[in-house]
Each structure stands twice: as C-alpha cells, then as structure tokens.
PDB file of C-alpha atoms in Angstrom:
ATOM      1  CA  MET A 282      99.139 131.143  65.838  1.00  0.00           C
ATOM      2  CA  LYS A 283     102.853 130.150  65.564  1.00  0.00           C
ATOM      3  CA  ARG A 284     104.345 126.652  65.532  1.00  0.00           C
ATOM      4  CA  SER A 285     105.087 126.754  68.953  1.00  0.00           C
ATOM      5  CA  GLU A 286     101.819 127.739  70.059  1.00  0.00           C
ATOM      6  CA  LYS A 287      99.815 124.903  68.029  1.00  0.00           C
ATOM      7  CA  ASP A 288     102.379 122.482  69.317  1.00  0.00           C
ATOM      8  CA  GLU A 289     101.441 123.471  73.102  1.00  0.00           C
ATOM      9  CA  ASP A 290      98.052 123.526  71.968  1.00  0.00           C
ATOM     10  CA  TRP A 291      98.043 119.869  70.903  1.00  0.00           C
ATOM     11  CA  SER A 292      99.870 118.944  73.348  1.00  0.00           C
ATOM     12  CA  GLN A 293      96.656 120.206  75.974  1.00  0.00           C
ATOM     13  CA  ARG A 294      94.275 118.550  73.777  1.00  0.00           C
ATOM     14  CA  ARG A 295      92.514 115.622  75.009  1.00  0.00           C
ATOM     15  CA  ILE A 296      89.256 113.162  74.381  1.00  0.00           C
ATOM     16  CA  GLN A 297      87.283 113.533  77.576  1.00  0.00           C
ATOM     17  CA  SER A 298      85.298 110.716  76.627  1.00  0.00           C
ATOM     18  CA  ILE A 299      88.124 108.082  77.457  1.00  0.00           C
ATOM     19  CA  GLU A 300      89.107 109.772  80.585  1.00  0.00           C
ATOM     20  CA  VAL A 301      85.513 109.924  81.943  1.00  0.00           C
ATOM     21  CA  GLY A 302      85.256 105.814  80.799  1.00  0.00           C
ATOM     22  CA  PHE A 303      88.760 105.018  83.058  1.00  0.00           C
ATOM     23  CA  LYS A 304      86.655 106.049  85.966  1.00  0.00           C
ATOM     24  CA  VAL A 305      84.348 103.000  85.450  1.00  0.00           C
ATOM     25  CA  ILE A 306      87.798 101.209  84.814  1.00  0.00           C
ATOM     26  CA  ARG A 307      89.576 102.060  87.801  1.00  0.00           C
ATOM     27  CA  ALA A 308      86.695 101.652  90.307  1.00  0.00           C
ATOM     28  CA  MET A 309      86.976  97.534  89.380  1.00  0.00           C
ATOM     29  CA  GLU A 310      90.391  97.767  88.661  1.00  0.00           C
ATOM     30  CA  SER A 311      90.597  98.507  92.857  1.00  0.00           C
ATOM     31  CA  ALA A 312      88.150  96.205  93.941  1.00  0.00           C
ATOM     32  CA  ASP A 313      88.886  92.725  94.977  1.00  0.00           C
ATOM     33  CA  GLY A 314      85.780  91.649  93.436  1.00  0.00           C
ATOM     34  CA  PRO A 315      82.918  90.917  90.686  1.00  0.00           C
ATOM     35  CA  LEU A 316      81.129  94.490  91.749  1.00  0.00           C
ATOM     36  CA  PRO A 317      77.151  95.843  91.116  1.00  0.00           C
ATOM     37  CA  LEU A 318      76.776  98.411  88.361  1.00  0.00           C
ATOM     38  CA  ARG A 319      75.285 100.781  91.379  1.00  0.00           C
ATOM     39  CA  ASP A 320      78.738 100.496  92.787  1.00  0.00           C
ATOM     40  CA  ILE A 321      80.763 101.377  89.863  1.00  0.00           C
ATOM     41  CA  ALA A 322      79.391 103.860  89.217  1.00  0.00           C
ATOM     42  CA  ALA A 323      79.623 105.503  92.963  1.00  0.00           C
ATOM     43  CA  ALA A 324      83.125 104.817  92.547  1.00  0.00           C
ATOM     44  CA  ALA A 325      83.060 107.080  89.239  1.00  0.00           C
ATOM     45  CA  GLY A 326      80.932 109.268  90.681  1.00  0.00           C
ATOM     46  CA  MET A 327      78.791 109.097  88.042  1.00  0.00           C
ATOM     47  CA  PRO A 328      75.022 108.073  87.325  1.00  0.00           C
ATOM     48  CA  PRO A 329      74.151 104.396  86.826  1.00  0.00           C
ATOM     49  CA  SER A 330      72.851 104.962  83.574  1.00  0.00           C
ATOM     50  CA  LYS A 331      75.907 106.475  82.178  1.00  0.00           C
ATOM     51  CA  ALA A 332      78.049 104.383  83.839  1.00  0.00           C
ATOM     52  CA  HIS A 333      76.425 100.926  81.990  1.00  0.00           C
ATOM     53  CA  LEU A 334      77.239 102.617  78.259  1.00  0.00           C
ATOM     54  CA  TYR A 335      80.262 103.036  79.244  1.00  0.00           C
ATOM     55  CA  LEU A 336      80.167  99.176  80.509  1.00  0.00           C
ATOM     56  CA  VAL A 337      78.491  97.874  77.782  1.00  0.00           C
ATOM     57  CA  SER A 338      81.188  99.187  75.188  1.00  0.00           C
ATOM     58  CA  PHE A 339      84.309  98.269  77.188  1.00  0.00           C
ATOM     59  CA  ILE A 340      82.369  94.429  77.424  1.00  0.00           C
ATOM     60  CA  ARG A 341      81.856  94.190  72.887  1.00  0.00           C
ATOM     61  CA  GLU A 342      86.191  95.219  73.550  1.00  0.00           C
ATOM     62  CA  GLY A 343      86.864  92.833  75.782  1.00  0.00           C
ATOM     63  CA  LEU A 344      87.833  94.907  78.575  1.00  0.00           C
ATOM     64  CA  VAL A 345      84.491  94.314  81.080  1.00  0.00           C
ATOM     65  CA  ARG A 346      82.939  90.318  81.320  1.00  0.00           C
ATOM     66  CA  GLN A 347      79.144  90.757  83.501  1.00  0.00           C
ATOM     67  CA  ASP A 348      79.308  87.415  85.181  1.00  0.00           C
ATOM     68  CA  PRO A 349      75.400  86.090  83.576  1.00  0.00           C
ATOM     69  CA  HIS A 350      73.915  84.642  87.325  1.00  0.00           C
ATOM     70  CA  SER A 351      75.422  87.913  89.752  1.00  0.00           C
ATOM     71  CA  GLY A 352      74.731  90.592  87.123  1.00  0.00           C
ATOM     72  CA  HIS A 353      78.128  91.907  88.806  1.00  0.00           C
ATOM     73  CA  TYR A 354      80.945  93.656  86.257  1.00  0.00           C
ATOM     74  CA  GLY A 355      84.632  92.780  86.364  1.00  0.00           C
ATOM     75  CA  LEU A 356      87.522  93.285  84.241  1.00  0.00           C
ATOM     76  CA  GLY A 357      87.638  91.481  81.036  1.00  0.00           C
ATOM     77  CA  SER A 358      90.123  89.328  79.185  1.00  0.00           C
ATOM     78  CA  PHE A 359      91.551  91.752  77.038  1.00  0.00           C
ATOM     79  CA  ALA A 360      92.451  93.676  80.177  1.00  0.00           C
ATOM     80  CA  ILE A 361      94.232  90.618  81.043  1.00  0.00           C
ATOM     81  CA  GLN A 362      96.082  90.742  78.415  1.00  0.00           C
ATOM     82  CA  LEU A 363      96.972  94.511  78.585  1.00  0.00           C
ATOM     83  CA  GLY A 364      98.225  93.615  82.174  1.00  0.00           C
ATOM     84  CA  HIS A 365     100.788  90.429  80.185  1.00  0.00           C
ATOM     85  CA  SER A 366     101.309  92.531  77.727  1.00  0.00           C
ATOM     86  CA  ALA A 367     102.594  95.947  80.224  1.00  0.00           C
ATOM     87  CA  ILE A 368     104.828  93.276  82.274  1.00  0.00           C
ATOM     88  CA  ARG A 369     106.306  91.530  79.659  1.00  0.00           C
ATOM     89  CA  GLN A 370     107.457  95.140  78.515  1.00  0.00           C
ATOM     90  CA  VAL A 371     109.325  95.829  82.090  1.00  0.00           C
ATOM     91  CA  ASP A 372     112.593  95.215  81.465  1.00  0.00           C
ATOM     92  CA  ILE A 373     113.383  94.077  85.073  1.00  0.00           C
ATOM     93  CA  VAL A 374     110.884  90.762  84.652  1.00  0.00           C
ATOM     94  CA  ASP A 375     113.080  89.269  81.236  1.00  0.00           C
ATOM     95  CA  LEU A 376     116.000  90.219  83.053  1.00  0.00           C
ATOM     96  CA  ALA A 377     115.038  88.560  86.227  1.00  0.00           C
ATOM     97  CA  ARG A 378     113.540  85.058  84.741  1.00  0.00           C
ATOM     98  CA  GLU A 379     116.513  83.213  84.284  1.00  0.00           C
ATOM     99  CA  GLU A 380     118.029  84.459  87.531  1.00  0.00           C
ATOM    100  CA  LEU A 381     115.149  82.999  90.028  1.00  0.00           C
ATOM    101  CA  SER A 382     115.496  79.917  88.193  1.00  0.00           C
ATOM    102  CA  ALA A 383     118.679  79.999  89.628  1.00  0.00           C
ATOM    103  CA  LEU A 384     118.365  81.225  92.802  1.00  0.00           C
ATOM    104  CA  GLN A 385     115.153  78.414  93.062  1.00  0.00           C
ATOM    105  CA  GLN A 386     117.610  75.526  92.323  1.00  0.00           C
ATOM    106  CA  GLU A 387     120.816  76.788  94.283  1.00  0.00           C
ATOM    107  CA  THR A 388     118.385  77.649  97.255  1.00  0.00           C
ATOM    108  CA  GLY A 389     114.954  75.102  97.267  1.00  0.00           C
ATOM    109  CA  PHE A 390     113.381  77.680  97.640  1.00  0.00           C
ATOM    110  CA  ALA A 391     110.533  79.357  95.896  1.00  0.00           C
ATOM    111  CA  ALA A 392     111.908  83.130  94.432  1.00  0.00           C
ATOM    112  CA  TYR A 393     109.944  85.352  93.016  1.00  0.00           C
ATOM    113  CA  LEU A 394     109.970  89.189  91.814  1.00  0.00           C
ATOM    114  CA  SER A 395     107.967  92.016  92.638  1.00  0.00           C
ATOM    115  CA  LEU A 396     107.556  95.474  91.506  1.00  0.00           C
ATOM    116  CA  TRP A 397     106.212  98.338  93.372  1.00  0.00           C
ATOM    117  CA  GLY A 398     102.226  99.742  92.417  1.00  0.00           C
ATOM    118  CA  ASN A 399      99.489 101.939  93.483  1.00  0.00           C
ATOM    119  CA  ARG A 400      98.388  99.363  95.596  1.00  0.00           C
ATOM    120  CA  GLY A 401     102.123  98.015  97.203  1.00  0.00           C
ATOM    121  CA  PRO A 402     104.159  95.108  95.878  1.00  0.00           C
ATOM    122  CA  GLY A 403     102.659  92.848  93.682  1.00  0.00           C
ATOM    123  CA  ILE A 404     104.195  90.068  92.627  1.00  0.00           C
ATOM    124  CA  VAL A 405     105.030  89.386  89.007  1.00  0.00           C
ATOM    125  CA  SER A 406     107.390  86.820  88.177  1.00  0.00           C
ATOM    126  CA  LYS A 407     107.538  83.676  90.279  1.00  0.00           C
ATOM    127  CA  VAL A 408     109.059  79.965  90.606  1.00  0.00           C
ATOM    128  CA  ASP A 409     107.938  77.191  92.629  1.00  0.00           C
ATOM    129  CA  GLY A 410     110.496  75.346  95.197  1.00  0.00           C
ATOM    130  CA  TYR A 411     110.409  71.926  96.568  1.00  0.00           C
ATOM    131  CA  LYS A 412     111.018  73.562 100.294  1.00  0.00           C
ATOM    132  CA  GLN A 413     107.896  75.634 100.121  1.00  0.00           C
ATOM    133  CA  GLY A 414     105.342  72.704 100.750  1.00  0.00           C
ATOM    134  CA  SER A 415     101.542  73.327  99.748  1.00  0.00           C
ATOM    135  CA  LEU A 416     101.927  77.106 100.299  1.00  0.00           C
ATOM    136  CA  ALA A 417     101.030  78.652  96.884  1.00  0.00           C
ATOM    137  CA  VAL A 418     102.762  81.654  95.852  1.00  0.00           C
ATOM    138  CA  ARG A 419      99.954  83.708  93.221  1.00  0.00           C
ATOM    139  CA  LEU A 420     101.041  85.671  90.333  1.00  0.00           C
ATOM    140  CA  GLY A 421      99.625  89.696  90.839  1.00  0.00           C
ATOM    141  CA  TYR A 422      99.134  89.367  94.486  1.00  0.00           C
ATOM    142  CA  VAL A 423     100.139  92.469  96.695  1.00  0.00           C
ATOM    143  CA  LEU A 424     101.839  92.107  99.466  1.00  0.00           C
ATOM    144  CA  PRO A 425     101.654  94.025 102.879  1.00  0.00           C
ATOM    145  CA  LEU A 426     104.184  96.802 103.360  1.00  0.00           C
ATOM    146  CA  SER A 427     105.072  95.928 107.221  1.00  0.00           C
ATOM    147  CA  ALA A 428     104.597  92.309 107.875  1.00  0.00           C
ATOM    148  CA  SER A 429     106.178  90.850 104.632  1.00  0.00           C
ATOM    149  CA  ALA A 430     109.490  91.067 103.867  1.00  0.00           C
ATOM    150  CA  THR A 431     109.307  92.145 100.694  1.00  0.00           C
ATOM    151  CA  GLY A 432     107.145  95.505 101.754  1.00  0.00           C
ATOM    152  CA  GLN A 433     110.261  96.136 104.225  1.00  0.00           C
ATOM    153  CA  VAL A 434     112.172  96.297 101.703  1.00  0.00           C
ATOM    154  CA  PHE A 435     110.262  98.488  99.660  1.00  0.00           C
ATOM    155  CA  LEU A 436     109.732 100.652 103.228  1.00  0.00           C
ATOM    156  CA  ALA A 437     113.161 100.652 103.929  1.00  0.00           C
ATOM    157  CA  TYR A 438     114.372 102.017 100.303  1.00  0.00           C
ATOM    158  CA  LEU A 439     111.337 104.000  98.798  1.00  0.00           C
ATOM    159  CA  ASP A 440     110.701 107.258  99.782  1.00  0.00           C
ATOM    160  CA  ARG A 441     108.711 107.763 102.437  1.00  0.00           C
ATOM    161  CA  SER A 442     105.785 109.539 100.248  1.00  0.00           C
ATOM    162  CA  GLU A 443     105.264 106.852  98.310  1.00  0.00           C
ATOM    163  CA  THR A 444     104.931 104.222 101.241  1.00  0.00           C
ATOM    164  CA  LYS A 445     103.018 106.579 103.737  1.00  0.00           C
ATOM    165  CA  PRO A 446      99.224 106.647 102.682  1.00  0.00           C
ATOM    166  CA  ILE A 447      99.868 102.718 102.162  1.00  0.00           C
ATOM    167  CA  LEU A 448     101.076 102.448 105.317  1.00  0.00           C
ATOM    168  CA  GLU A 449      98.537 105.029 107.254  1.00  0.00           C
ATOM    169  CA  ASP A 450      95.821 102.084 106.289  1.00  0.00           C
ATOM    170  CA  GLU A 451      98.338  99.584 107.514  1.00  0.00           C
ATOM    171  CA  ILE A 452      97.863 102.111 110.584  1.00  0.00           C
ATOM    172  CA  GLN A 453      94.502 102.594 110.394  1.00  0.00           C
ATOM    173  CA  ILE A 454      93.262  99.065 110.403  1.00  0.00           C
ATOM    174  CA  ALA A 455      96.647  97.409 113.719  1.00  0.00           C
ATOM    175  CA  ARG A 456      94.202 100.155 115.317  1.00  0.00           C
ATOM    176  CA  HIS A 457      91.203  97.911 115.010  1.00  0.00           C
ATOM    177  CA  SER A 458      92.493  94.351 115.403  1.00  0.00           C
ATOM    178  CA  GLU A 459      95.731  92.913 117.116  1.00  0.00           C
ATOM    179  CA  GLU A 460      94.782  89.008 114.788  1.00  0.00           C
ATOM    180  CA  ASN A 461      95.037  90.534 111.147  1.00  0.00           C
ATOM    181  CA  TRP A 462      97.435  88.567 109.385  1.00  0.00           C
ATOM    182  CA  THR A 463      98.205  91.439 106.666  1.00  0.00           C
ATOM    183  CA  ILE A 464      99.774  94.294 109.601  1.00  0.00           C
ATOM    184  CA  ALA A 465     102.387  93.588 112.373  1.00  0.00           C
ATOM    185  CA  PRO A 466     101.108  95.547 114.976  1.00  0.00           C
ATOM    186  CA  GLU A 467     103.654  96.160 116.977  1.00  0.00           C
ATOM    187  CA  LEU A 468     105.094  98.358 113.415  1.00  0.00           C
ATOM    188  CA  ALA A 469     103.076 100.273 112.260  1.00  0.00           C
ATOM    189  CA  LYS A 470     101.870 101.738 115.417  1.00  0.00           C
ATOM    190  CA  ASP A 471     105.517 102.515 116.486  1.00  0.00           C
ATOM    191  CA  PRO A 472     107.286 104.904 114.485  1.00  0.00           C
ATOM    192  CA  ALA A 473     110.478 104.729 116.143  1.00  0.00           C
ATOM    193  CA  ARG A 474     110.265 100.826 116.349  1.00  0.00           C
ATOM    194  CA  LEU A 475     109.699 100.971 112.174  1.00  0.00           C
ATOM    195  CA  ASP A 476     112.723 103.695 111.553  1.00  0.00           C
ATOM    196  CA  ALA A 477     114.862 101.032 113.402  1.00  0.00           C
ATOM    197  CA  LEU A 478     113.791  98.203 111.260  1.00  0.00           C
ATOM    198  CA  THR A 479     114.332  99.949 107.730  1.00  0.00           C
ATOM    199  CA  GLU A 480     117.180 101.511 109.352  1.00  0.00           C
ATOM    200  CA  GLU A 481     118.708  97.926 109.771  1.00  0.00           C
ATOM    201  CA  ILE A 482     117.609  96.618 106.201  1.00  0.00           C
ATOM    202  CA  ARG A 483     119.405  99.377 104.584  1.00  0.00           C
ATOM    203  CA  THR A 484     122.563  98.081 106.699  1.00  0.00           C
ATOM    204  CA  ARG A 485     122.650  94.575 106.008  1.00  0.00           C
ATOM    205  CA  GLY A 486     120.876  94.924 102.302  1.00  0.00           C
ATOM    206  CA  TYR A 487     117.738  92.916 102.420  1.00  0.00           C
ATOM    207  CA  ALA A 488     114.604  91.673 105.751  1.00  0.00           C
ATOM    208  CA  THR A 489     113.169  88.570 107.079  1.00  0.00           C
ATOM    209  CA  SER A 490     109.920  87.893 108.202  1.00  0.00           C
ATOM    210  CA  LYS A 491     108.896  84.149 110.104  1.00  0.00           C
ATOM    211  CA  ASN A 492     105.335  83.225 111.028  1.00  0.00           C
ATOM    212  CA  ASN A 493     103.881  86.900 109.758  1.00  0.00           C
ATOM    213  CA  ILE A 494     101.566  86.166 107.058  1.00  0.00           C
ATOM    214  CA  ASN A 495     101.687  81.862 107.087  1.00  0.00           C
ATOM    215  CA  ALA A 496     102.907  79.971 110.341  1.00  0.00           C
ATOM    216  CA  ASN A 497     105.592  77.853 109.387  1.00  0.00           C
ATOM    217  CA  PHE A 498     107.111  79.680 106.528  1.00  0.00           C
ATOM    218  CA  ALA A 499     109.854  82.449 106.454  1.00  0.00           C
ATOM    219  CA  ALA A 500     111.217  84.636 104.118  1.00  0.00           C
ATOM    220  CA  MET A 501     113.782  87.017 102.730  1.00  0.00           C
ATOM    221  CA  ALA A 502     113.769  89.847 100.283  1.00  0.00           C
ATOM    222  CA  ALA A 503     116.106  91.735  98.946  1.00  0.00           C
ATOM    223  CA  PRO A 504     115.949  95.074  96.391  1.00  0.00           C
ATOM    224  CA  VAL A 505     117.588  95.462  92.966  1.00  0.00           C
ATOM    225  CA  PHE A 506     118.468  98.418  91.796  1.00  0.00           C
ATOM    226  CA  ASP A 507     118.158 100.722  88.444  1.00  0.00           C
ATOM    227  CA  HIS A 508     120.751 103.278  86.808  1.00  0.00           C
ATOM    228  CA  SER A 509     120.026 105.982  89.259  1.00  0.00           C
ATOM    229  CA  GLY A 510     120.379 103.575  92.443  1.00  0.00           C
ATOM    230  CA  ARG A 511     116.179 103.828  92.810  1.00  0.00           C
ATOM    231  CA  ILE A 512     114.860 100.393  93.463  1.00  0.00           C
ATOM    232  CA  THR A 513     112.997  99.005  91.006  1.00  0.00           C
ATOM    233  CA  ALA A 514     111.973  94.908  92.154  1.00  0.00           C
ATOM    234  CA  THR A 515     112.705  92.669  95.337  1.00  0.00           C
ATOM    235  CA  VAL A 516     113.925  89.403  95.062  1.00  0.00           C
ATOM    236  CA  THR A 517     112.356  87.340  97.214  1.00  0.00           C
ATOM    237  CA  VAL A 518     112.361  83.785  98.385  1.00  0.00           C
ATOM    238  CA  LEU A 519     110.236  81.283 100.848  1.00  0.00           C
ATOM    239  CA  GLY A 520     110.463  78.380 102.258  1.00  0.00           C
ATOM    240  CA  SER A 521     109.470  76.746 105.859  1.00  0.00           C
ATOM    241  CA  ASP A 522     110.754  78.061 108.681  1.00  0.00           C
ATOM    242  CA  LYS A 523     112.146  75.290 110.146  1.00  0.00           C
ATOM    243  CA  SER A 524     114.881  75.398 105.969  1.00  0.00           C
ATOM    244  CA  MET A 525     115.768  78.729 106.623  1.00  0.00           C
ATOM    245  CA  THR A 526     117.486  78.635 109.849  1.00  0.00           C
ATOM    246  CA  GLY A 527     121.338  78.320 110.808  1.00  0.00           C
ATOM    247  CA  THR A 528     124.335  77.689 108.479  1.00  0.00           C
ATOM    248  CA  ARG A 529     121.132  77.097 106.371  1.00  0.00           C
ATOM    249  CA  ALA A 530     120.156  80.995 106.554  1.00  0.00           C
ATOM    250  CA  LYS A 531     124.193  82.061 105.346  1.00  0.00           C
ATOM    251  CA  GLY A 532     123.834  80.304 102.064  1.00  0.00           C
ATOM    252  CA  VAL A 533     120.335  80.909 101.119  1.00  0.00           C
ATOM    253  CA  THR A 534     121.690  84.739 102.298  1.00  0.00           C
ATOM    254  CA  SER A 535     124.862  84.717  99.647  1.00  0.00           C
ATOM    255  CA  ALA A 536     122.433  83.532  96.628  1.00  0.00           C
ATOM    256  CA  LEU A 537     119.780  85.814  97.057  1.00  0.00           C
ATOM    257  CA  LEU A 538     122.355  89.380  97.164  1.00  0.00           C
ATOM    258  CA  ASP A 539     124.232  87.252  94.689  1.00  0.00           C
ATOM    259  CA  THR A 540     121.214  87.471  92.607  1.00  0.00           C
ATOM    260  CA  THR A 541     120.072  90.638  93.238  1.00  0.00           C
ATOM    261  CA  GLU A 542     123.924  91.936  93.069  1.00  0.00           C
ATOM    262  CA  ARG A 543     124.036  90.217  89.387  1.00  0.00           C
ATOM    263  CA  LEU A 544     120.321  92.113  88.410  1.00  0.00           C
ATOM    264  CA  SER A 545     121.351  95.496  89.369  1.00  0.00           C
ATOM    265  CA  ARG A 546     124.406  95.492  87.461  1.00  0.00           C
ATOM    266  CA  ARG A 547     122.336  94.164  84.897  1.00  0.00           C
ATOM    267  CA  LEU A 548     120.132  97.741  85.173  1.00  0.00           C
ATOM    268  CA  GLY A 549     123.445  99.603  84.780  1.00  0.00           C
ATOM    269  CA  TYR A 550     123.762 100.452  88.593  1.00  0.00           C
ATOM    270  CA  SER A 551     127.237 100.726  90.720  1.00  0.00           C
ATOM    271  CA  PRO A 552     127.395 100.431  93.615  1.00  0.00           C
ATOM    272  CA  ARG A 553     128.876 104.494  94.564  1.00  0.00           C
ATOM    273  CA  ALA A 554     125.384 105.488  92.894  1.00  0.00           C
ATOM    274  CA  PRO A 555     123.192 107.195  95.647  1.00  0.00           C
ATOM    275  CA  LYS A 556     120.127 104.563  96.959  1.00  0.00           C
ATOM    276  CA  ALA A 557     117.039 106.515  96.663  1.00  0.00           C
TER     277      ALA A 557
END
C-alpha cells in the first residue's frame, strides 16, 4: 500500500463505540432537563440495556449524573467544565469581556454576548447593569429568533439555510398559539414582513425589541463580524423600556455600535469585506 493510501485509510478509521456513545450524550444535550433511561434510549435509537451501559461509564467519568431521587439522568460536572472550556477557547469571548464592562458602565444597562449554536443564539458572557431592574440574564440561555433583538440580528446576517430550521419551529408554534412569548407571530407567519425587518436591520446595523419576551423591558443588539465579513456574535444591551427611549436611546445605540465596531476590527473585519 502506498503511503498516501495508508494516510487516507487512517483518516477513515474511527472508534465506533465512541460514536455510538455520543448518541446518548446528544440525546441528553438536546433535552431541557434530566431524562429517564427509556427516553434517552429512544432518542439515541438503542435498547435501554445498551444505553444504560454507556450511562454507567459516563457517570464514572463525570459526563453524566443520576438524580438519586428520580433516577433520571442529566449532564454531569465534567460536561459543564467542557462547555466552559470550549467557551474560553473562543477568541471573541475573551475579547468581548472588557468591552461588555465598558458598555455597561457607559449605558447602565446589562450587556451580553451571544454566539450561534445548534438551537439558536445562546448567551456566553454577560455583565449585569443597574438599569435592568430585577430581570436576570442567564449564561447559556438560548434566545428566540423572531421575538428577540439578538435573534433578529442573526436572522438578518446569517445565511437563511442556517436559521431556517429554527425559524420553522417557531412558525409551527405560532400556528398553534398567539400567546407564546418565544415567538413574534406577526413575523413568523408573514415572510414578507420578516424579510422587510431583516433588510431594515442590515441597513441601520442593529435590531431592537420591546416588551416581547419580558414586559417593561427593551433590548438592542448589533452584530460582530470576523475577518471574512461573516457574523460571529452579537452584543446586546438590556434594560427597562422607559430608560431606552428618545435621546437616551440614541446614546445607547452609539455606544453599542462603537463596541461592536471595535470588536469586529479586533477580529480582522474591514467594512469593505462583504457580509455573509
């Protein structure tokens, strides 16, 4: 066998048991909380007895924990450590930490950074503000696309093929409920209105939302671009709706756009680069 053939053969080799085991991990990651064995097995497409063997091994390594009362399984402490480590290794998170603090000091609002994930935009870094009242910003929280300023920014700048599956889920929800706070029914149900909104966001460079997810609160979000001109994150400010109106809103907008511009430039972005 030639060397190139050996290299190609090696690149195709894999440890099948690891791939099978991660079906169990993925089933747990996509859940909203701990699951019983039967649900994990069904989601992973394997018999409960087989899923149980993997769970026992994952428990020993800290990837999985079992609730002593319900017997349900959830992700363990090492899974959390892996998540934190992955976040730390994303350059934008480190770069944004100081900028979020400066933005909070200038505006008084909570400021947070969101990255795109397989379920939508998730909050990965935040600084609380003194004008945000009692509303808590939670790390790891995944924001809706059509109802949040953060989500609307990703809708405006990401390729539609990336946002379509999640948006379709929101549309399905909208068809069955007019009161679900995770959606904006008038946008989710009307492609023309959604297209008009995303075009407006691209023109002005930011998105706003008011009283969509939380009553009496408003948010403003803007994109951060990388060296290729592709959106890599959003920065969002959040506070009371009364504090984000009129001339005060103009000051917040200016501070937010200055922040995202600095972050984008530090990632190598040039305004001349085409935006994805």
